[in-house]
PDB file of C-alpha atoms in Angstrom:
ATOM      1  CA  UNK A 117      23.877  35.045   7.056  1.00 48.00           C
ATOM      2  CA  UNK A 118      23.048  34.751  10.729  1.00 53.00           C
ATOM      3  CA  UNK A 119      20.456  32.032  11.465  1.00 48.00           C
ATOM      4  CA  UNK A 120      19.520  33.672  14.742  1.00 53.00           C
ATOM      5  CA  UNK A 121      18.065  36.560  12.793  1.00 55.00           C
ATOM      6  CA  UNK A 122      16.548  34.505   9.937  1.00 64.00           C
ATOM      7  CA  UNK A 123      13.333  32.843  11.186  1.00 61.00           C
ATOM      8  CA  UNK A 124      12.499  31.451   7.708  1.00 68.00           C
ATOM      9  CA  UNK A 125      15.592  29.225   7.729  1.00 65.00           C
ATOM     10  CA  UNK A 126      14.694  27.910  11.195  1.00 64.00           C
ATOM     11  CA  UNK A 127      11.214  26.979   9.990  1.00 65.00           C
ATOM     12  CA  UNK A 128      12.705  24.986   7.118  1.00 59.00           C
ATOM     13  CA  UNK A 129      15.048  23.105   9.467  1.00 58.00           C
ATOM     14  CA  UNK A 130      12.279  22.421  12.026  1.00 57.00           C
ATOM     15  CA  UNK A 131       9.907  21.320   9.244  1.00 55.00           C
ATOM     16  CA  UNK A 132      12.491  18.899   7.846  1.00 53.00           C
ATOM     17  CA  UNK A 133      13.106  17.427  11.308  1.00 52.00           C
ATOM     18  CA  UNK A 134       9.353  17.046  11.847  1.00 53.00           C
ATOM     19  CA  UNK A 135       8.882  15.258   8.518  1.00 50.00           C
ATOM     20  CA  UNK A 136      11.765  12.891   9.379  1.00 51.00           C
ATOM     21  CA  UNK A 137      10.258  12.161  12.799  1.00 49.00           C
ATOM     22  CA  UNK A 138       6.834  11.501  11.257  1.00 47.00           C
ATOM     23  CA  UNK A 139       8.355   9.073   8.744  1.00 47.00           C
ATOM     24  CA  UNK A 140      10.219   7.272  11.549  1.00 47.00           C
ATOM     25  CA  UNK A 141       7.052   6.974  13.672  1.00 42.00           C
ATOM     26  CA  UNK A 142       5.074   5.644  10.705  1.00 43.00           C
ATOM     27  CA  UNK A 143       7.684   2.923  10.265  1.00 46.00           C
ATOM     28  CA  UNK A 144       7.682   1.997  13.981  1.00 46.00           C
ATOM     29  CA  UNK A 145       4.011   2.200  14.937  1.00 47.00           C
ATOM     30  CA  UNK A 146       1.914  -0.954  14.485  1.00 49.00           C
ATOM     31  CA  UNK A 147      -0.302  -1.207  11.454  1.00 48.00           C
ATOM     32  CA  UNK A 148      -4.038  -1.528  12.043  1.00 51.00           C
ATOM     33  CA  UNK A 149      -5.585  -4.921  11.400  1.00 48.00           C
ATOM     34  CA  UNK A 150      -5.942  -5.223   7.686  1.00 71.00           C
ATOM     35  CA  UNK A 151      -6.694  -8.866   6.874  1.00 82.00           C
ATOM     36  CA  UNK A 152     -10.190 -10.086   6.183  1.00 88.00           C
ATOM     37  CA  UNK A 153     -11.565 -13.610   5.881  1.00 89.00           C
ATOM     38  CA  UNK A 154     -11.519 -13.067   2.103  1.00 91.00           C
ATOM     39  CA  UNK A 155      -7.853 -11.996   2.035  1.00 90.00           C
ATOM     40  CA  UNK A 156      -6.916 -14.952   4.253  1.00 90.00           C
ATOM     41  CA  UNK A 157      -8.780 -17.299   1.880  1.00 89.00           C
ATOM     42  CA  UNK A 158      -7.051 -15.699  -1.116  1.00 91.00           C
ATOM     43  CA  UNK A 159      -3.653 -16.218   0.529  1.00 93.00           C
ATOM     44  CA  UNK A 160      -4.456 -19.871   1.187  1.00 92.00           C
ATOM     45  CA  UNK A 161      -5.494 -20.311  -2.456  1.00 92.00           C
ATOM     46  CA  UNK A 162      -2.103 -19.010  -3.575  1.00 93.00           C
ATOM     47  CA  UNK A 163      -0.312 -21.354  -1.169  1.00 94.00           C
ATOM     48  CA  UNK A 164      -2.358 -24.474  -1.952  1.00 93.00           C
ATOM     49  CA  UNK A 165      -4.053 -24.788  -5.344  1.00 92.00           C
ATOM     50  CA  UNK A 166      -7.381 -26.570  -5.305  1.00 92.00           C
ATOM     51  CA  UNK A 167     -10.592 -26.882  -3.353  1.00 94.00           C
ATOM     52  CA  UNK A 168      -9.990 -28.159   0.196  1.00 96.00           C
ATOM     53  CA  UNK A 169     -12.426 -30.478   1.968  1.00 97.00           C
ATOM     54  CA  UNK A 170     -13.174 -30.219   5.657  1.00 97.00           C
ATOM     55  CA  UNK A 171     -11.755 -32.895   7.938  1.00 96.00           C
ATOM     56  CA  UNK A 172      -8.570 -34.740   8.931  1.00 97.00           C
ATOM     57  CA  UNK A 173      -7.197 -31.638  10.740  1.00 98.00           C
ATOM     58  CA  UNK A 174      -7.399 -30.908  14.461  1.00 98.00           C
ATOM     59  CA  UNK A 175      -6.598 -27.414  15.736  1.00 98.00           C
ATOM     60  CA  UNK A 176      -5.939 -27.060  19.452  1.00 98.00           C
ATOM     61  CA  UNK A 177      -6.015 -23.463  20.669  1.00 97.00           C
ATOM     62  CA  UNK A 178      -7.645 -21.769  23.639  1.00 97.00           C
ATOM     63  CA  UNK A 179     -11.226 -20.640  23.147  1.00 96.00           C
ATOM     64  CA  UNK A 180     -10.351 -17.406  24.950  1.00 96.00           C
ATOM     65  CA  UNK A 181      -6.825 -15.956  24.911  1.00 94.00           C
ATOM     66  CA  UNK A 182      -6.388 -13.294  27.565  1.00 91.00           C
ATOM     67  CA  UNK A 183      -3.249 -11.984  25.854  1.00 90.00           C
ATOM     68  CA  UNK A 184      -2.902 -12.087  22.089  1.00 92.00           C
ATOM     69  CA  UNK A 185       0.899 -11.775  22.188  1.00 92.00           C
ATOM     70  CA  UNK A 186       1.551 -15.535  22.176  1.00 94.00           C
ATOM     71  CA  UNK A 187      -1.455 -17.771  21.679  1.00 96.00           C
ATOM     72  CA  UNK A 188      -0.448 -21.464  21.712  1.00 97.00           C
ATOM     73  CA  UNK A 189      -1.728 -23.346  18.660  1.00 97.00           C
ATOM     74  CA  UNK A 190      -1.225 -27.019  17.825  1.00 98.00           C
ATOM     75  CA  UNK A 191      -2.215 -28.411  14.427  1.00 98.00           C
ATOM     76  CA  UNK A 192      -2.298 -32.133  13.756  1.00 98.00           C
ATOM     77  CA  UNK A 193      -3.347 -33.922  10.566  1.00 98.00           C
ATOM     78  CA  UNK A 194      -4.565 -37.516  10.356  1.00 97.00           C
ATOM     79  CA  UNK A 195      -2.014 -39.190   8.138  1.00 96.00           C
ATOM     80  CA  UNK A 196       0.057 -42.387   8.281  1.00 96.00           C
ATOM     81  CA  UNK A 197       3.133 -40.373   7.154  1.00 97.00           C
ATOM     82  CA  UNK A 198       4.381 -43.125   4.841  1.00 96.00           C
ATOM     83  CA  UNK A 199       6.171 -42.673   1.518  1.00 96.00           C
ATOM     84  CA  UNK A 200       2.863 -43.177  -0.360  1.00 96.00           C
ATOM     85  CA  UNK A 201       0.575 -41.255   1.990  1.00 97.00           C
ATOM     86  CA  UNK A 202       1.871 -38.277   3.894  1.00 97.00           C
ATOM     87  CA  UNK A 203       1.283 -34.596   4.553  1.00 98.00           C
ATOM     88  CA  UNK A 204       3.412 -32.436   2.262  1.00 97.00           C
ATOM     89  CA  UNK A 205       2.570 -29.041   3.766  1.00 97.00           C
ATOM     90  CA  UNK A 206       0.568 -27.335   6.475  1.00 98.00           C
ATOM     91  CA  UNK A 207      -0.417 -23.693   5.865  1.00 97.00           C
ATOM     92  CA  UNK A 208      -1.793 -21.554   8.697  1.00 97.00           C
ATOM     93  CA  UNK A 209      -3.460 -18.135   8.396  1.00 96.00           C
ATOM     94  CA  UNK A 210      -5.201 -15.807  10.851  1.00 94.00           C
ATOM     95  CA  UNK A 211      -7.938 -13.733   9.261  1.00 91.00           C
ATOM     96  CA  UNK A 212      -7.846 -10.776  11.682  1.00 89.00           C
ATOM     97  CA  UNK A 213      -4.157  -9.923  11.772  1.00 88.00           C
ATOM     98  CA  UNK A 214      -2.512  -7.116   9.790  1.00 88.00           C
ATOM     99  CA  UNK A 215      -0.947  -9.829   7.624  1.00 90.00           C
ATOM    100  CA  UNK A 216      -2.992 -13.048   7.436  1.00 93.00           C
ATOM    101  CA  UNK A 217      -0.066 -15.408   6.813  1.00 95.00           C
ATOM    102  CA  UNK A 218       1.110 -17.111   9.999  1.00 96.00           C
ATOM    103  CA  UNK A 219       3.261 -20.034   8.874  1.00 97.00           C
ATOM    104  CA  UNK A 220       3.763 -22.760   6.294  1.00 97.00           C
ATOM    105  CA  UNK A 221       5.487 -26.015   7.147  1.00 97.00           C
ATOM    106  CA  UNK A 222       6.837 -28.486   4.576  1.00 97.00           C
ATOM    107  CA  UNK A 223       6.863 -32.070   5.807  1.00 97.00           C
ATOM    108  CA  UNK A 224       8.246 -35.399   4.597  1.00 97.00           C
ATOM    109  CA  UNK A 225       7.521 -38.942   5.808  1.00 97.00           C
ATOM    110  CA  UNK A 226      10.648 -38.580   7.951  1.00 96.00           C
ATOM    111  CA  UNK A 227       8.669 -36.236  10.209  1.00 95.00           C
ATOM    112  CA  UNK A 228       6.900 -39.330  11.502  1.00 95.00           C
ATOM    113  CA  UNK A 229       3.960 -37.298  12.738  1.00 96.00           C
ATOM    114  CA  UNK A 230       1.979 -34.561  11.008  1.00 97.00           C
ATOM    115  CA  UNK A 231       1.824 -32.135  13.900  1.00 98.00           C
ATOM    116  CA  UNK A 232       3.165 -28.615  14.422  1.00 98.00           C
ATOM    117  CA  UNK A 233       3.072 -26.380  17.472  1.00 97.00           C
ATOM    118  CA  UNK A 234       3.568 -22.653  17.463  1.00 97.00           C
ATOM    119  CA  UNK A 235       2.624 -19.449  19.234  1.00 97.00           C
ATOM    120  CA  UNK A 236       0.654 -16.949  17.193  1.00 95.00           C
ATOM    121  CA  UNK A 237       0.403 -13.217  17.777  1.00 93.00           C
ATOM    122  CA  UNK A 238      -3.231 -12.198  17.329  1.00 93.00           C
ATOM    123  CA  UNK A 239      -4.514  -8.651  16.986  1.00 88.00           C
ATOM    124  CA  UNK A 240      -8.137  -9.395  17.799  1.00 91.00           C
ATOM    125  CA  UNK A 241     -10.749 -12.165  17.985  1.00 93.00           C
ATOM    126  CA  UNK A 242     -10.417 -14.132  14.783  1.00 94.00           C
ATOM    127  CA  UNK A 243     -10.289 -17.498  13.088  1.00 95.00           C
ATOM    128  CA  UNK A 244      -7.187 -19.589  12.650  1.00 96.00           C
ATOM    129  CA  UNK A 245      -7.566 -21.396   9.329  1.00 96.00           C
ATOM    130  CA  UNK A 246      -5.405 -24.362   8.327  1.00 97.00           C
ATOM    131  CA  UNK A 247      -4.989 -26.114   4.971  1.00 97.00           C
ATOM    132  CA  UNK A 248      -3.016 -29.354   4.688  1.00 98.00           C
ATOM    133  CA  UNK A 249      -1.639 -30.594   1.351  1.00 97.00           C
ATOM    134  CA  UNK A 250      -1.414 -34.358   1.054  1.00 97.00           C
ATOM    135  CA  UNK A 251       0.997 -36.371  -1.092  1.00 97.00           C
ATOM    136  CA  UNK A 252      -1.909 -37.465  -3.331  1.00 96.00           C
ATOM    137  CA  UNK A 253      -2.695 -33.802  -4.105  1.00 96.00           C
ATOM    138  CA  UNK A 254      -5.815 -33.574  -1.938  1.00 97.00           C
ATOM    139  CA  UNK A 255      -6.350 -30.590   0.331  1.00 97.00           C
ATOM    140  CA  UNK A 256      -7.967 -30.591   3.749  1.00 98.00           C
ATOM    141  CA  UNK A 257      -9.011 -27.647   5.876  1.00 97.00           C
ATOM    142  CA  UNK A 258     -10.200 -26.727   9.359  1.00 97.00           C
ATOM    143  CA  UNK A 259     -10.803 -23.493  11.261  1.00 97.00           C
ATOM    144  CA  UNK A 260     -11.058 -22.481  14.897  1.00 97.00           C
ATOM    145  CA  UNK A 261     -12.111 -19.150  16.369  1.00 97.00           C
ATOM    146  CA  UNK A 262     -10.010 -17.701  19.182  1.00 96.00           C
ATOM    147  CA  UNK A 263     -11.463 -14.875  21.259  1.00 96.00           C
ATOM    148  CA  UNK A 264      -8.681 -12.423  22.153  1.00 93.00           C
ATOM    149  CA  UNK A 265      -9.175 -10.208  25.223  1.00 90.00           C
ATOM    150  CA  UNK A 266      -6.069  -8.012  24.761  1.00 84.00           C
ATOM    151  CA  UNK A 267      -4.713  -7.841  21.224  1.00 80.00           C
ATOM    152  CA  UNK A 268      -1.086  -8.733  20.634  1.00 73.00           C
ATOM    153  CA  UNK A 269      -0.569  -6.404  17.671  1.00 70.00           C
ATOM    154  CA  UNK A 270      -1.009  -3.093  19.444  1.00 64.00           C
ATOM    155  CA  UNK A 271      -4.763  -3.571  19.834  1.00 54.00           C
TER     156      UNK A 271
END
């Protein structure tokens, strides 16, 4: 059969190529912001069981980030970092990103200082929320809002 004279076969081939291209674009294109403050809180509750109290955590981040591609964030926790009293983990979420989880750090007294620095990609203006797990099982939390002028997640 000659394909040049069979337009139905061409339509099938073109349709299959179009469906493949659409699937490829869906995999490549950024996903719209999907996290909410509630989903970020739910993620933190799965990472650190318990009811965190406010305090002991300092979050340093710009109030306004002109570019959300790499927002510098520093988290420090008041702790002596001794064998008996130290920070076991620091969990960081961003409640306006497509996926709220940013990072979790496990620490030991050998860290010497309970401080982490990272750059966070932010889709839009949102809160960075931190929960620190202490060696005695207590949880501490803090939050800071960062206003993002140009979103770093395709926004």
